[in-house]
Short mmCIF file of C-alpha atoms and ligand atoms in Angstrom, two decimals:
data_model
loop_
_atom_site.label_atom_id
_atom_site.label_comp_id
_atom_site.label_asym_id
_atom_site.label_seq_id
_atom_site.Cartn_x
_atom_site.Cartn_y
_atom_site.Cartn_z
CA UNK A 1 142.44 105.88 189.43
CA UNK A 2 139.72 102.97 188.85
CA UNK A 3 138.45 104.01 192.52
CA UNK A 4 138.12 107.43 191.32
CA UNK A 5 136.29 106.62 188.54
CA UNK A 6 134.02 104.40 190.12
CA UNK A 7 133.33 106.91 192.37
CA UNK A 8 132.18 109.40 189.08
CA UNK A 9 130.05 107.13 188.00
CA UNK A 10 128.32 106.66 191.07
CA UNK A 11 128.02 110.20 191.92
CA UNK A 12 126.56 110.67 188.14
CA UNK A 13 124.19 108.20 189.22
CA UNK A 14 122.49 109.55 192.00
CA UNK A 15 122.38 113.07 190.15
CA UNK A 16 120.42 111.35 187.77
CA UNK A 17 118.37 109.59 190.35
CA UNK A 18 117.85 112.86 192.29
CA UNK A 19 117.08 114.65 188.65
CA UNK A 20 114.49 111.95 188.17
CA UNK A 21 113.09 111.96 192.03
CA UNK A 22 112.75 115.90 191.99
CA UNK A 23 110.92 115.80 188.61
CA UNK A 24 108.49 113.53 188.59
CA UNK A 25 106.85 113.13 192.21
CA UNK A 26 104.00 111.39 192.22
CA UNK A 27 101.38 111.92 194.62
CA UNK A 28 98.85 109.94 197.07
CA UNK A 29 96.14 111.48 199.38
CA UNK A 30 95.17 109.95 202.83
CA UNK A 31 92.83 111.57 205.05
CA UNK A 32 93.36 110.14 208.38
CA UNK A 33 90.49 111.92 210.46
CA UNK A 34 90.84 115.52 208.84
CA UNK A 35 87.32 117.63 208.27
CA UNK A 36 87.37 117.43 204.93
CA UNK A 37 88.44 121.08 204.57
CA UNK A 38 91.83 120.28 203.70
CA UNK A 39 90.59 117.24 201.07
CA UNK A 40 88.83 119.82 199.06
CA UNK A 41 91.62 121.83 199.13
CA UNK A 42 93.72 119.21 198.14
CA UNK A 43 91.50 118.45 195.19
CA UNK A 44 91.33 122.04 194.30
CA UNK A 45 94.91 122.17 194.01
CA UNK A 46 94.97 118.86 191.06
CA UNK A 47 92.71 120.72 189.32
CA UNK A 48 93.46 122.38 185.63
CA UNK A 49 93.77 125.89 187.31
CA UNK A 50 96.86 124.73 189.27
CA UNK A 51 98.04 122.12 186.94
CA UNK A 52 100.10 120.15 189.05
CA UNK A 53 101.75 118.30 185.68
CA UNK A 54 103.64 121.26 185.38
CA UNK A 55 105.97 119.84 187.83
CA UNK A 56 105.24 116.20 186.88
CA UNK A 57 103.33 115.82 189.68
CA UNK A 58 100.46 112.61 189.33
CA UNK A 59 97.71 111.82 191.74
CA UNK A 60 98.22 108.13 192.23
CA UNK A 61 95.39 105.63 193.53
CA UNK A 62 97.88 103.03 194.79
CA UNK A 63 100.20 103.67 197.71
CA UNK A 64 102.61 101.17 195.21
CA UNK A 65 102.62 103.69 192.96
CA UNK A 66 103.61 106.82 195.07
CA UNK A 67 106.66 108.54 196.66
CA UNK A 68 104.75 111.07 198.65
CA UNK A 69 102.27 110.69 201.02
CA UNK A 70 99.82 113.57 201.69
CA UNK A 71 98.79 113.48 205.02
CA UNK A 72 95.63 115.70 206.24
CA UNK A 73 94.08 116.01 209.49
CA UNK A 74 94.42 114.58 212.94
CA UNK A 75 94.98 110.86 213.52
CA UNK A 76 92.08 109.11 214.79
CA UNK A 77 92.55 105.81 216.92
CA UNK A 78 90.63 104.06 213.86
CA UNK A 79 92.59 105.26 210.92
CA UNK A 80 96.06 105.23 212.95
CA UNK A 81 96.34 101.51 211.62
CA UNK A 82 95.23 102.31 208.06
CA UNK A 83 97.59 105.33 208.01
CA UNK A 84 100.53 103.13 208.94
CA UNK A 85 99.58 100.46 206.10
CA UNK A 86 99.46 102.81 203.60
CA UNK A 87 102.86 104.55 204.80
CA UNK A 88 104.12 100.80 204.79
CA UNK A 89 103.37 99.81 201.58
CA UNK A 90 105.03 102.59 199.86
CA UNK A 91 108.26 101.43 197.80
CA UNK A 92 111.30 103.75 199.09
CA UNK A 93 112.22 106.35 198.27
CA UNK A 94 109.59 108.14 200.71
CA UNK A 95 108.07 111.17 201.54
CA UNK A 96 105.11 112.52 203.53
CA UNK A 97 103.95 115.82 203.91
CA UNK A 98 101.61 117.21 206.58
CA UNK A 99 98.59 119.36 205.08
CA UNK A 100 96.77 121.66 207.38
CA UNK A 101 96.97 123.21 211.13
CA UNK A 102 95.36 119.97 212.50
CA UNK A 103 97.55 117.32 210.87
CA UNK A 104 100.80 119.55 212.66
CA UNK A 105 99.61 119.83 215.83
CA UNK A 106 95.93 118.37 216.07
CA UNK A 107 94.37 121.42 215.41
CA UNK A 108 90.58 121.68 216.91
CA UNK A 109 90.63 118.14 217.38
CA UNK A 110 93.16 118.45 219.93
CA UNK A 111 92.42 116.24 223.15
CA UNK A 112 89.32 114.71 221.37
CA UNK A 113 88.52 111.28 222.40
CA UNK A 114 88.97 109.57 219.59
CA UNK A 115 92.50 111.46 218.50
CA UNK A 116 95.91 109.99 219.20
CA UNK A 117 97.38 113.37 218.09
CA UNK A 118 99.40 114.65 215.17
CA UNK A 119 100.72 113.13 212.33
CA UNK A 120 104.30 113.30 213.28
CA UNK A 121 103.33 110.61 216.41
CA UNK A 122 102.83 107.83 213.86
CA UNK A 123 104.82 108.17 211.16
CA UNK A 124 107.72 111.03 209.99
CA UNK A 125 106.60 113.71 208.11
CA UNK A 126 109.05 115.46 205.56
CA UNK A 127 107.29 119.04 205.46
CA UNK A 128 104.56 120.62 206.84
CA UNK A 129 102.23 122.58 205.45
CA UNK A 130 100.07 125.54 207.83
CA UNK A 131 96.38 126.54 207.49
CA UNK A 132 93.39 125.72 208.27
CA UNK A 133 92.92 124.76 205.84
CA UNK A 134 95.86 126.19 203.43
CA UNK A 135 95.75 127.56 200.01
CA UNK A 136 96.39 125.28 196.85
CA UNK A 137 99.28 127.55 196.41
CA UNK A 138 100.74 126.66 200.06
CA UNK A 139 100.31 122.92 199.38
CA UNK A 140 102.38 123.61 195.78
CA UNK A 141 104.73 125.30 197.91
CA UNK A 142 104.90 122.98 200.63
CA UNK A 143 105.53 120.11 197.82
CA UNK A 144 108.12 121.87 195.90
CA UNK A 145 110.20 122.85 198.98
CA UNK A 146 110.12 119.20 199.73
CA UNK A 147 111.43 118.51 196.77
CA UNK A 148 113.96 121.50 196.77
CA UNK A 149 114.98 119.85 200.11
CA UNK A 150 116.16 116.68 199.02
CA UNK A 151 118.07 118.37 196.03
CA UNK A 152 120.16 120.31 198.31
CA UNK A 153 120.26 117.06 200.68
CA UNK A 154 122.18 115.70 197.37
CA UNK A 155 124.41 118.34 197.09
CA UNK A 156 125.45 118.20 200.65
CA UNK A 157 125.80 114.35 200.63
CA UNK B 1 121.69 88.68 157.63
CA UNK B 2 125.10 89.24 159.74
CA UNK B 3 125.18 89.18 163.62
CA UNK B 4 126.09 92.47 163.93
CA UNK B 5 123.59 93.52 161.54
CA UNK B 6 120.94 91.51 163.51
CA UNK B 7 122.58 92.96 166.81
CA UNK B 8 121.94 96.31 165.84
CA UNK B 9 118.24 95.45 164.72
CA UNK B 10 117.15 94.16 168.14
CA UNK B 11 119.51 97.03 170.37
CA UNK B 12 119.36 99.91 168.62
CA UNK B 13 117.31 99.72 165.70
CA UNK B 14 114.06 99.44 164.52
CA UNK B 15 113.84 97.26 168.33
CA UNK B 16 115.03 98.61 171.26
CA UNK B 17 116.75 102.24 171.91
CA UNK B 18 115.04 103.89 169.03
CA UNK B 19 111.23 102.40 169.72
CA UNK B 20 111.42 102.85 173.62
CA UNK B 21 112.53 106.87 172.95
CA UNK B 22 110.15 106.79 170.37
CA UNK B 23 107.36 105.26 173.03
CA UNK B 24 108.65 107.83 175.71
CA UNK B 25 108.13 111.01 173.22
CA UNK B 26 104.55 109.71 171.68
CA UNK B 27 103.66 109.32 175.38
CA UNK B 28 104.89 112.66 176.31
CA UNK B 29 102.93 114.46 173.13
CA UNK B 30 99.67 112.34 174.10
CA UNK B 31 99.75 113.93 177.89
CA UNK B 32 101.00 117.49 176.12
CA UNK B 33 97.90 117.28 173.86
CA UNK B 34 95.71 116.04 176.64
CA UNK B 35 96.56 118.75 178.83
CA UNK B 36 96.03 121.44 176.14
CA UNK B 37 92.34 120.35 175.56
CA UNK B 38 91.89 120.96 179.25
CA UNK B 39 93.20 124.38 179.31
CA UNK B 40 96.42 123.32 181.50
CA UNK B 41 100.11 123.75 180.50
CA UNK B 42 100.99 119.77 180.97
CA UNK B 43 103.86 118.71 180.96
CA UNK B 44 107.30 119.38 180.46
CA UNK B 45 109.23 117.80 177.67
CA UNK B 46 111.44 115.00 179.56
CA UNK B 47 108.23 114.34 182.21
CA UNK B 48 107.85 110.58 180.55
CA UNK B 49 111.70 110.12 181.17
CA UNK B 50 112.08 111.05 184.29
CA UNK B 51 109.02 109.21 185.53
CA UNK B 52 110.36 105.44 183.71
CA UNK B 53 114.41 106.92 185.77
CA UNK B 54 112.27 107.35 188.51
CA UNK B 55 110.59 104.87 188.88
CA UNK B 56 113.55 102.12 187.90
CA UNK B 57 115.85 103.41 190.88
CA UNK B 58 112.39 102.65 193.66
CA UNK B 59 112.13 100.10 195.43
CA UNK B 60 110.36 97.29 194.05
CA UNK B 61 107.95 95.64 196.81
CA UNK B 62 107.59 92.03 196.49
CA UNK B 63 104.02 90.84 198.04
CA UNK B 64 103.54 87.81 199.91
CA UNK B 65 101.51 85.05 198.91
CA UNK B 66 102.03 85.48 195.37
CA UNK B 67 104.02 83.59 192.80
CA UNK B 68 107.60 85.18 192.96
CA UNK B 69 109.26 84.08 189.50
CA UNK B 70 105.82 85.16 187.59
CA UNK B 71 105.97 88.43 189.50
CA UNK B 72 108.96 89.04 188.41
CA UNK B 73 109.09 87.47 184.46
CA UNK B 74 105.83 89.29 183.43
CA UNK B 75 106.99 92.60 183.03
CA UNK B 76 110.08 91.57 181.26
CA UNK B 77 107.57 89.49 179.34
CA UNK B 78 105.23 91.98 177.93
CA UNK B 79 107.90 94.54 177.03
CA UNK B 80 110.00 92.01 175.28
CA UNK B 81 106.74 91.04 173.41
CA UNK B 82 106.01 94.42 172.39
CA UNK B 83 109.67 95.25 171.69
CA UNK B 84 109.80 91.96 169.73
CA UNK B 85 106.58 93.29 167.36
CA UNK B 86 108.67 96.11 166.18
CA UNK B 87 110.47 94.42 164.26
CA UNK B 88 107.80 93.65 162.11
CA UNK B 89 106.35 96.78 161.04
CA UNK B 90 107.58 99.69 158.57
CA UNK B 91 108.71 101.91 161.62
CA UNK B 92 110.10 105.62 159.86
CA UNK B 93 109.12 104.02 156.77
CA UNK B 94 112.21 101.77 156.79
CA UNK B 95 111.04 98.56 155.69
CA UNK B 96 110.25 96.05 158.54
CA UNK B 97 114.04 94.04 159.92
CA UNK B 98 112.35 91.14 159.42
CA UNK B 99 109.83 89.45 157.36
CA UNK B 100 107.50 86.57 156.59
CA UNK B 101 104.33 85.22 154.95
CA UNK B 102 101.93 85.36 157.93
CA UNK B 103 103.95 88.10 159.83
CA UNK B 104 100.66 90.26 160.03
CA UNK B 105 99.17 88.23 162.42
CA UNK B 106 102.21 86.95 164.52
CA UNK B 107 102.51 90.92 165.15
CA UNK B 108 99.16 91.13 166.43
CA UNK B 109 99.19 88.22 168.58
CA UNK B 110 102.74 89.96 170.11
CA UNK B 111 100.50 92.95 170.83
CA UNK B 112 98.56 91.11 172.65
CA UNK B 113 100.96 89.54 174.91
CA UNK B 114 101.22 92.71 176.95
CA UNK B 115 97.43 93.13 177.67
CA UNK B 116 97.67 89.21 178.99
CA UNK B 117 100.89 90.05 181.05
CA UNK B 118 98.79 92.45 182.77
CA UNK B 119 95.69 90.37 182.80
CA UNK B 120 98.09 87.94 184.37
CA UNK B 121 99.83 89.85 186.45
CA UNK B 122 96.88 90.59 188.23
CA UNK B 123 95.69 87.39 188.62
CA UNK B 124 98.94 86.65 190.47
CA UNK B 125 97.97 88.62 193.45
CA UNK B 126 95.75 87.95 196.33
CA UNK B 127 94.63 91.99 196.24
CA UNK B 128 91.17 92.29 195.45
CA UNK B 129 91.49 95.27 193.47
CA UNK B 130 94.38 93.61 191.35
CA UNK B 131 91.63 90.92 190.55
CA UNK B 132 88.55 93.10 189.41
CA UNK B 133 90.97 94.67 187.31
CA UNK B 134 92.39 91.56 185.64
CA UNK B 135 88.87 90.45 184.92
CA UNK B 136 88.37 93.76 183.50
CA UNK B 137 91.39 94.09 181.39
CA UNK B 138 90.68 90.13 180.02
CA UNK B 139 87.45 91.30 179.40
CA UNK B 140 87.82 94.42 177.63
CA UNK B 141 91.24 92.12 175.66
CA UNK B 142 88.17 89.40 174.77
CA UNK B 143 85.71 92.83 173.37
CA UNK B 144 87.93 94.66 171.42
CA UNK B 145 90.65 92.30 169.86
CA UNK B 146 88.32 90.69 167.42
CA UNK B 147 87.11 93.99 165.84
CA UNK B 148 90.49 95.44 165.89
CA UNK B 149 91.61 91.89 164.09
CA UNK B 150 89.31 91.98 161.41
CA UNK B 151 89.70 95.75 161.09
CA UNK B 152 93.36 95.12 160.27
CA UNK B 153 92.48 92.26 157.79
CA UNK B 154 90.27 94.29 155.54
CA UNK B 155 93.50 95.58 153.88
CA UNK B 156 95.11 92.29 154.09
CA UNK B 157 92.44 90.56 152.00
CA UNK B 158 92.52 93.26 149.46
CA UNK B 159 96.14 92.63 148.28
CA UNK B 160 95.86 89.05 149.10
CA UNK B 161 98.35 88.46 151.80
CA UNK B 162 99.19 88.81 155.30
CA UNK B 163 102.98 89.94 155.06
CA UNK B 164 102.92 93.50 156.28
CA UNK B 165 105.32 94.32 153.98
CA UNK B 166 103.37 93.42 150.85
CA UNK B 167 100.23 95.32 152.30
CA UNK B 168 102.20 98.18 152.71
CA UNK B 169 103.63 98.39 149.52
CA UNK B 170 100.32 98.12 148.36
CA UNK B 171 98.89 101.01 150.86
CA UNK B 172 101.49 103.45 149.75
CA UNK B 173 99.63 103.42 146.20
CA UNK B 174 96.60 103.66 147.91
CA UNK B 175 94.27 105.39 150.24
CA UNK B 176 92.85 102.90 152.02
CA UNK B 177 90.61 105.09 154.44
CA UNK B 178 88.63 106.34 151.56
CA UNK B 179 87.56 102.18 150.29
CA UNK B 180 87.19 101.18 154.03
CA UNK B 181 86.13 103.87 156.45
CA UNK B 182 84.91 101.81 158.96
CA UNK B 183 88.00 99.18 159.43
CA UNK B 184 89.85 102.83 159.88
CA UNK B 185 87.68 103.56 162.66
CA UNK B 186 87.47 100.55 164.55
CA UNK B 187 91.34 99.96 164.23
CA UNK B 188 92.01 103.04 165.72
CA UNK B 189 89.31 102.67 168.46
CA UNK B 190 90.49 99.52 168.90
CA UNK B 191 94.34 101.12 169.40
CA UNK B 192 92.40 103.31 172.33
CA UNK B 193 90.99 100.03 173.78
CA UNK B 194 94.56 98.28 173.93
CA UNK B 195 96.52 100.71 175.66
CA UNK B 196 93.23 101.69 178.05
CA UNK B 197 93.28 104.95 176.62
CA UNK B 198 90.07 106.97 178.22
CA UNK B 199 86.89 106.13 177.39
CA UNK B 200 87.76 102.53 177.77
CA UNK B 201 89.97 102.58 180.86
CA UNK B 202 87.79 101.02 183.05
CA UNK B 203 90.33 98.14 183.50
CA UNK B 204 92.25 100.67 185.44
CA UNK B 205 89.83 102.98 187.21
CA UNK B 206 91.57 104.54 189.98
CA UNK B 207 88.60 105.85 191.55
CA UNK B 208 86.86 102.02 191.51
CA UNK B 209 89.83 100.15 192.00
CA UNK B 210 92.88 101.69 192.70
CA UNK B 211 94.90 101.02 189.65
CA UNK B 212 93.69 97.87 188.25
CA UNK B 213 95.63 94.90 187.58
CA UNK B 214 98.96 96.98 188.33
CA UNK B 215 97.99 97.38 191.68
CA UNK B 216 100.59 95.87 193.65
CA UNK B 217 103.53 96.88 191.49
CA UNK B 218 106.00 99.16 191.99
CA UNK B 219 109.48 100.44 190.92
CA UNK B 220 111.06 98.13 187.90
CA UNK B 221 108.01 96.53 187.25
CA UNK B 222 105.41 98.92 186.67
CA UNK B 223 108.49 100.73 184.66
CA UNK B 224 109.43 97.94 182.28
CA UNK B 225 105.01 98.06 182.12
CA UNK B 226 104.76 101.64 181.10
CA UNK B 227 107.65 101.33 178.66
CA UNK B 228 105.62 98.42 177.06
CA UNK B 229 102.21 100.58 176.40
CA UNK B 230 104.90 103.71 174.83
CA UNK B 231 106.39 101.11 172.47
CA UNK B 232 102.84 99.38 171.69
CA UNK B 233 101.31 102.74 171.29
CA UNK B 234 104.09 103.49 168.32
CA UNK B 235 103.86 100.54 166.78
CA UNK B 236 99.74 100.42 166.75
CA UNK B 237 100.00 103.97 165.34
CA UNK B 238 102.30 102.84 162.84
CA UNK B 239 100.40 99.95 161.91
CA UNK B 240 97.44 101.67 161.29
CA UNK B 241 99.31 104.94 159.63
CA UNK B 242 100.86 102.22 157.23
CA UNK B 243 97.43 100.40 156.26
CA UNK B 244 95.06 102.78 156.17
CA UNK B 245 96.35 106.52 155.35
CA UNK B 246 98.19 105.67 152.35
CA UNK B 247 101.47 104.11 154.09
CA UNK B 248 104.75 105.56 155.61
CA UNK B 249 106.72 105.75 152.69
CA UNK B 250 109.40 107.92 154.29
CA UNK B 251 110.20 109.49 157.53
CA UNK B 252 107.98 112.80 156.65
CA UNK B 253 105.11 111.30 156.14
CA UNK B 254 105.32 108.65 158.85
CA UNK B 255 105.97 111.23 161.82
CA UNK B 256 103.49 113.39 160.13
CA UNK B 257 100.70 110.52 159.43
CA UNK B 258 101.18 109.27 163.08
CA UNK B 259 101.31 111.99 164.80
CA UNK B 260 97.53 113.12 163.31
CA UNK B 261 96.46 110.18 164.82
CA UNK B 262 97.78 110.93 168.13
CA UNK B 263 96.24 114.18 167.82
CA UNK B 264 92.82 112.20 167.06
CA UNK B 265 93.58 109.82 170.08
CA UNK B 266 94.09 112.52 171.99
CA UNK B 267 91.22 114.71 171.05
CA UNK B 268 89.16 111.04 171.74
CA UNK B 269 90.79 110.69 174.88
CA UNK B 270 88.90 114.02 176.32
CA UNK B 271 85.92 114.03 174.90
CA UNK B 272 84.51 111.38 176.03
CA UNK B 273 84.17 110.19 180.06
CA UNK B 274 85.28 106.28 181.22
CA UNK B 275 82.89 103.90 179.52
CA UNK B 276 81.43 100.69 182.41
CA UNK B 277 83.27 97.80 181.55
CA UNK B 278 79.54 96.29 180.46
CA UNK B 279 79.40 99.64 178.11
CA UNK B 280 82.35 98.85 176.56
CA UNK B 281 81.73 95.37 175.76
CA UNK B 282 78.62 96.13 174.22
CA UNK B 283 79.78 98.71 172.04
CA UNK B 284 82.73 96.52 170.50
CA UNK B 285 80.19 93.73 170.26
CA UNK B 286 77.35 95.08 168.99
CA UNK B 287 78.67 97.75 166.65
CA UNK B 288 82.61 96.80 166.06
CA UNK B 289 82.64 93.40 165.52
CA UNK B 290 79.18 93.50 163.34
CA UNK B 291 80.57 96.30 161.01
CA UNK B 292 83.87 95.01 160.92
CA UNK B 293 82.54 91.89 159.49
CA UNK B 294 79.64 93.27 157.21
CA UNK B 295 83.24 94.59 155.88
CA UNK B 296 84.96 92.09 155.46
CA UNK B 297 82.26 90.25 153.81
CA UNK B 298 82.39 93.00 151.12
CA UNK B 299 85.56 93.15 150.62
CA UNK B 300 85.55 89.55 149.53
CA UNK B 301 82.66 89.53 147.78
CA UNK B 302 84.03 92.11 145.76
CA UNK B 303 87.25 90.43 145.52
CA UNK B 304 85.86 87.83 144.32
CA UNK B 305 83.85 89.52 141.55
CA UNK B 306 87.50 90.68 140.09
CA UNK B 307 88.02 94.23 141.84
CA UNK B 308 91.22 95.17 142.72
CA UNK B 309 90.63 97.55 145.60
CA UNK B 310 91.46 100.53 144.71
CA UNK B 311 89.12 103.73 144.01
S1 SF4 C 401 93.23 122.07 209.33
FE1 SF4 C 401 91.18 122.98 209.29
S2 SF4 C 401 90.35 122.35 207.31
FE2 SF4 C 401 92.11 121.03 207.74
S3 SF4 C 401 91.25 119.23 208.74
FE3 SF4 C 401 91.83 120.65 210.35
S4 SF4 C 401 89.98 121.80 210.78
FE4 SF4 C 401 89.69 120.81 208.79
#
């Protein structure tokens, strides 16, 4: 019976910790070699038009701070270390999602001299997000599928 | 008093559960009220909640080359100092738990403690970003704390004490905004300038320096952190409700009173765009601190000439 109930309370737990994860994701933005198309799209999509607090979404300036990590463009042999210490330094729970054609699969970029490749070749990536370079409303979507993924990741756990 | 009774004042209430929801719903109507003035929806009802849930079940990321124990005590620190305040002031118009000659300014010193936790807290660090803004917050602590002091004295010297609870049962006769306008002001300025409200959140720029002295914390830390600024924003609001708008005599009036001055803070809080740290400084320097004492010096010359404060 105690084993049982133990086992309650810890499920009750992580609901509440997946309630809490779902609801309030907040955000940080590294471009690792991208054109700058999908940073301005990026921005767009914080702006008051989308409202990204809807969903409790917050653009965070520390990596400390944040539980996903926006990810646009290709991965240039320069920021490949950078992009790894900022994926480092997040606390866990963590998430990154891939914004735009080039940070999937290297896009134009693609065999460039100064490109190791896609994002997926240094660090996992969570969801990805097509486009070149997508719509604010793809990123929302891309974001919010994320986070619909890890509820049903709960309720299959 | 009993344990129990003295149990209940430090868990439940006026401490504790009722002053961190309190801090979590004042936080949530600021960013509501915020996000109306820009056009946007903002957001939902239980966003301040789940963020403080969310962020106590992360990870919390220890830094090297840091002092561990200090890391780790400040945060507890600074919300036990705030917590510890509330049980000084007239919170729901209850009258304070506990009470003592002098109380006025042990409450405002306990205020204080957060804004050096964080001060410290950044210090602690080795990140450079952590250190600008530890300098910053210190700073801005050094510009706006003696305005905001002598603000909150004006009434004080009027009745002739510094128990809160004797000023208040003197403010709830009296409109205090109307016979000091300016120590209104610059206390609730200075309220904006303690919790690094916008304009003066230059201490934690994030397009400068990242996030200021909080850089490098994560998870419990910067939780038990953000729960401290809810619970100080209550009780500043509360503070300055009680002193200057003709008290919180019951619990009408005191959600009412306080939550107009959220809506000012608020309205503040757009209007104007992040103030340089040197900005800043000057303005509590050069306008706060002067008026605050040109005052003050009124107030007690007409004190002393036999007038009782009132209109
Ligand atoms: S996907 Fe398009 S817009 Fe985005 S970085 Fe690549 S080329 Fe630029």
């Amino acid at each position: 019976m105690s084993i049982n109930l133990e086992k309650t309370f810890q499920d009750a737990l992580e609901q509440v910790k997946t309630w809490a994860r779902t609801n309030s994701p907040w955000l940080i933005h590294f471009n690792s070699g991208s054109c700058n198309g999908c940073d301005i799209e990026i921005l767009a999509t914080l702006t008051p038009r989308y409202d990204l607090e809807r969903f409790g979404v917050k653009l965070q300036g520390s990596p400390r701070h944040a539980d996903i990590l926006i990810c646009t463009g290709p991965v240039t042999r320069q920021a490949r270390e950078r992009l790894l210490r900022v994926y480092e330094q997040m606390p866990e729970p963590k998430y990154v999602v891939a914004v735009g054609s080039c940070a999937i699969s290297g896009g134009v970029f693609q065999g460039c001299y100064n490109v190791i490749g896609h994002i997926d070749q240094v660090i996992p990536v969570d969801a990805y997000v097509p486009g070149c370079p997508p719509r604010p409303e793809a990123i929302i979507d891309g974001v919010i599928k994320l986070l619909k993924s890890l509820e049903a990741q709960e309720q299959t756990a | 008093m009993n344990a129990i009774g003295m149990l209940t004042n430090l868990l439940f209430f006026p401490a504790g559960l009722f002053v961190l929801v309190t801090g979590l719903a004042y936080e949530w109507v600021d960013r509501k009220l915020v996000a109306r003035f820009q056009n946007r929806l903002g957001p939902r009802w239980f966003q301040p909640l789940a963020d403080m849930v969310k962020l106590l079940s992360k990870e919390e990321v220890i830094p090297e080359g840091l002092d561990v124990r200090l890391f780790v005590a400040l945060p507890v620190v600074a919300l036990a100092g705030a917590l510890t305040a509330a049980l000084y002031v007239p919170l729901v118009g209850l009258n304070p738990a506990h009470s003592f000659p002098g109380d006025l300014i042990v409450t405002l010193y306990l205020l204080s403690l957060l804004t050096m936790c964080i001060g410290l807290a950044g210090a602690n660090t080795r990140d450079r970003f952590s250190l600008i803004g530890a300098t910053r917050t210190l700073t801005q602590l050094f510009s706006y704390e003696a305005p905001f002091l002598l603000a909150l004295l004006g009434p004080a010297i009027v009745v002739g004490s510094w128990q809160i609870r004797e000023v208040t049962a003197y403010a709830n006769q009296h409109w205090l905004i109307l016979t000091q306008p300016v120590g209104f002001v610059i206390a609730l300025i200075g309220l904006m300038g303690k919790l690094e409200l916008p304009p003066f959140d230059a201490p934690e720029a994030e397009t400068e320096i990242v996030a200021g002295a909080l850089t490098e914390y994560s998870g419990r830390g910067l939780a038990l952190f953000r729960l401290g600024k809810g619970v100080e924003l209550v009780i500043g609001l509360t503070l300055v409700a009680a002193f200057f708008l003709g008290g919180v005599a019951n619990p009408v009036a005191f959600f009412i009173k306080t939550l107009a001055l959220l809506l000012i803070i608020a309205g503040l809080q757009s209007l104007f765009a992040r103030l340089r740290i040197d900005q800043a400084v000057g303005l509590w320097w050069r306008y706060g601190a002067l008026l605050a004492l040109v005052q003050l010096l009124v107030l007690i010359i007409l004190r002393f000439w036999g007038w009782n404060g009132g209109l």
